[in-house]
Short mmCIF file of C-alpha atoms in Angstrom, two decimals:
data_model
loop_
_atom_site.label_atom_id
_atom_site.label_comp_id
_atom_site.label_asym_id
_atom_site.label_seq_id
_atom_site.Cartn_x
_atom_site.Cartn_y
_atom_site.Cartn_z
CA UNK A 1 83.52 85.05 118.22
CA UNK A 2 81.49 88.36 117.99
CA UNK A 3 81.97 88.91 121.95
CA UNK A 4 85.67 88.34 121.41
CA UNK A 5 85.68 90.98 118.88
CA UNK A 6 83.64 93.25 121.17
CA UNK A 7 85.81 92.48 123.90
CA UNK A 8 89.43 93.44 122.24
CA UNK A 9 87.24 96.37 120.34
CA UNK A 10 86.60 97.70 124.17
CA UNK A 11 90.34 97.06 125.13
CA UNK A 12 91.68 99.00 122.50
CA UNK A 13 89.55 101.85 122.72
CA UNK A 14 90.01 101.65 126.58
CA UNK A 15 93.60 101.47 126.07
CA UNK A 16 93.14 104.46 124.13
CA UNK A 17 91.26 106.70 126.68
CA UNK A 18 94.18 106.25 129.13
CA UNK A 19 97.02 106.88 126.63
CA UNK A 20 95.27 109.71 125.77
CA UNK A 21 94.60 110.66 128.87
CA UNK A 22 90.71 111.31 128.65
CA UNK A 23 90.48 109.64 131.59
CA UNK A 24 91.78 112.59 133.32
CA UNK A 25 88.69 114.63 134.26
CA UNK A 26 90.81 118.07 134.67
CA UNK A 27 91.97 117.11 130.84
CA UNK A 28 88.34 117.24 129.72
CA UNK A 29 87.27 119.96 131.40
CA UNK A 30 90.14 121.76 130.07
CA UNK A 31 88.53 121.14 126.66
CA UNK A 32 85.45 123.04 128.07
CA UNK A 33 86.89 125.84 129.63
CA UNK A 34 87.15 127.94 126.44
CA UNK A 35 87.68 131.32 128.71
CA UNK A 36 89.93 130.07 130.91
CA UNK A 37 93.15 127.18 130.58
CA UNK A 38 91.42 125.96 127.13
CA UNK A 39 93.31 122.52 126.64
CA UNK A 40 92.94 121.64 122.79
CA UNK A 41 94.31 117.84 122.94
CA UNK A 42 90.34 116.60 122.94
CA UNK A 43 90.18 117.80 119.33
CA UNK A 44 93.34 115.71 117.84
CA UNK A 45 91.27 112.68 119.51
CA UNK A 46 88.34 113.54 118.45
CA UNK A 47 89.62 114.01 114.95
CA UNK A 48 91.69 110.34 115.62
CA UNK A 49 88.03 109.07 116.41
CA UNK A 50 86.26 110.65 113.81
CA UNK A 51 88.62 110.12 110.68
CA UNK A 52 88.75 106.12 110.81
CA UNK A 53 84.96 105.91 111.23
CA UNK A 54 84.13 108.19 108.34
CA UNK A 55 86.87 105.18 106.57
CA UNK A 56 85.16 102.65 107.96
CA UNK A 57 81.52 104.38 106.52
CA UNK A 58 82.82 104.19 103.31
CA UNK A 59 84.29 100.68 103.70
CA UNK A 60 80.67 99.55 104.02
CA UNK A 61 79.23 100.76 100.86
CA UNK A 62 82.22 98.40 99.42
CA UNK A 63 81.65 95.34 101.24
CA UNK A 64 78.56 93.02 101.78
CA UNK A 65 78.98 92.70 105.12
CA UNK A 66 81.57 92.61 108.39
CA UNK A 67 84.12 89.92 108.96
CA UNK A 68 82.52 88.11 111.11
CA UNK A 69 79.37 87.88 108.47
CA UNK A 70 77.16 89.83 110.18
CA UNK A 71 75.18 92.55 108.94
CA UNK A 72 76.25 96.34 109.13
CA UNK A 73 74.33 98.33 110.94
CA UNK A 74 72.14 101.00 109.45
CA UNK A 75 73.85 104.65 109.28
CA UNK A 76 72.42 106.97 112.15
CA UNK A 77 69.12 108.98 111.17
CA UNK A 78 70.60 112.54 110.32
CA UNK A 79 67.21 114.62 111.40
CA UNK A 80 67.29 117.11 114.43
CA UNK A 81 64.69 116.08 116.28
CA UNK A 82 63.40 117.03 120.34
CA UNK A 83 65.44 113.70 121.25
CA UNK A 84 68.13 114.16 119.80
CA UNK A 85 68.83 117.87 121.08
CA UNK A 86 67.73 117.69 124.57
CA UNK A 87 69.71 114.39 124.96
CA UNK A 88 72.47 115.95 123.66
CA UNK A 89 72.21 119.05 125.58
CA UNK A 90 72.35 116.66 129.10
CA UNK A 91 75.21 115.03 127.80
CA UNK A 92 76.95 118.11 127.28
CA UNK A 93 75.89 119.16 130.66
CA UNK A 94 76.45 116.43 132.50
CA UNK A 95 80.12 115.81 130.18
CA UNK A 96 81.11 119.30 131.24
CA UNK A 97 80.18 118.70 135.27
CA UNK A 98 82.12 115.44 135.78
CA UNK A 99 84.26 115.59 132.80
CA UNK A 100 83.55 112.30 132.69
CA UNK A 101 81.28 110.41 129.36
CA UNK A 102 80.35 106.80 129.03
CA UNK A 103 83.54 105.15 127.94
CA UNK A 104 86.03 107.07 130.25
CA UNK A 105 83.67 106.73 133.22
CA UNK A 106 83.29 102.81 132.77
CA UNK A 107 87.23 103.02 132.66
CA UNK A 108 87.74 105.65 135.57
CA UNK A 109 85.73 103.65 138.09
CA UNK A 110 88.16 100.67 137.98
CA UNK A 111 91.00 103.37 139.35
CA UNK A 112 89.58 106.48 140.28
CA UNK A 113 88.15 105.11 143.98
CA UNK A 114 84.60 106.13 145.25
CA UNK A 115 83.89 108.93 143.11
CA UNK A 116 84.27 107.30 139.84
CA UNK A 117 82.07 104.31 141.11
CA UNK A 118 79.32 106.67 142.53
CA UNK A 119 79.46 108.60 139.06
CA UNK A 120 79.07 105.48 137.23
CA UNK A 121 76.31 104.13 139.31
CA UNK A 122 74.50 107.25 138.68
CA UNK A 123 75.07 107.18 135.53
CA UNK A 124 73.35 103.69 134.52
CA UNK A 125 70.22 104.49 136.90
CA UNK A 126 69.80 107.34 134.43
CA UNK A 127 70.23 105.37 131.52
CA UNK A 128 68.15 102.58 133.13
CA UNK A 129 65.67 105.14 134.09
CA UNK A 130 65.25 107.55 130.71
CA UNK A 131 63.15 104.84 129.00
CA UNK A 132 60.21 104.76 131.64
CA UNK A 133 60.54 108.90 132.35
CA UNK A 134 60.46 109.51 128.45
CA UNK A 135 57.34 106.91 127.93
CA UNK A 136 55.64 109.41 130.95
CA UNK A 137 56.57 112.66 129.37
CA UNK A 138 55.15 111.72 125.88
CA UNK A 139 51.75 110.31 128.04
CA UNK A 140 51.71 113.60 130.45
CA UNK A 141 51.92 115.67 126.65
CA UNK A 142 49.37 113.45 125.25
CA UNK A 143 46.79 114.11 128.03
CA UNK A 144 47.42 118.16 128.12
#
């Protein structure tokens, strides 16, 4: 039952990248280009993202756990730390190169030909990779 809930969970918010159009690289881009054709719609879904998960935070402190009677899981760790800011600054990077992140990329290579399926391949080596190449740069700082 829980990977039928994860399944129409990824539909809908699928569904909802392409209605949105956030699966438009140009669209996202647009978003980034603050000197140039700035394109505001990122923000209203953004703001559609962020408003029913702040809902659903506050929904947990009520209830004892999820419908299907699992746990919740634990609230993000709010601390700036090395991580968290050079992770985010690749993201950002990366998200402002391909205008492509995650979710629209998994949904872009299904349509968008070559390109998409290249970027998404690249994509998971990195994320397959960043485990083994952070475990070396903590060893490699440990030894200096």
């Amino acid at each position: 039952m829980r990977n039928l809930f994860a399944a129409l969970a990824g539909a809908i918010f699928g569904l909802g990248l392409l209605l949105s159009g956030m699966t438009d690289t140009l669209k996202v881009q647009g978003w980034l280009d603050l000197f140039g054709a700035w394109d505001p719609t990122l923000a209203f879904v953004m703001a559609g993202a962020i408003l029913p998960m702040a809902i659903a935070w506050q929904m947990t402190r009520v209830r004892g756990g999820s419908v299907l009677g699992t746990a919740f899981p634990t609230k993000p760790d709010v601390r700036l730390d090395p991580n968290l800011i050079f992770g985010s600054i690749l993201f950002g990077a990366g998200w402002a190169l391909a205008g492509l992140c995650p979710g629209p990329a998994m949904a872009t290579a299904t349509f968008s030909g070559a390109g998409g399926l290249l970027f998404l391949l690249a994509m998971v080596a990195g994320m397959v990779a960043a485990p083994a190449l952070k475990t070396r740069i903590a060893r490699l700082g440990a030894a200096a």
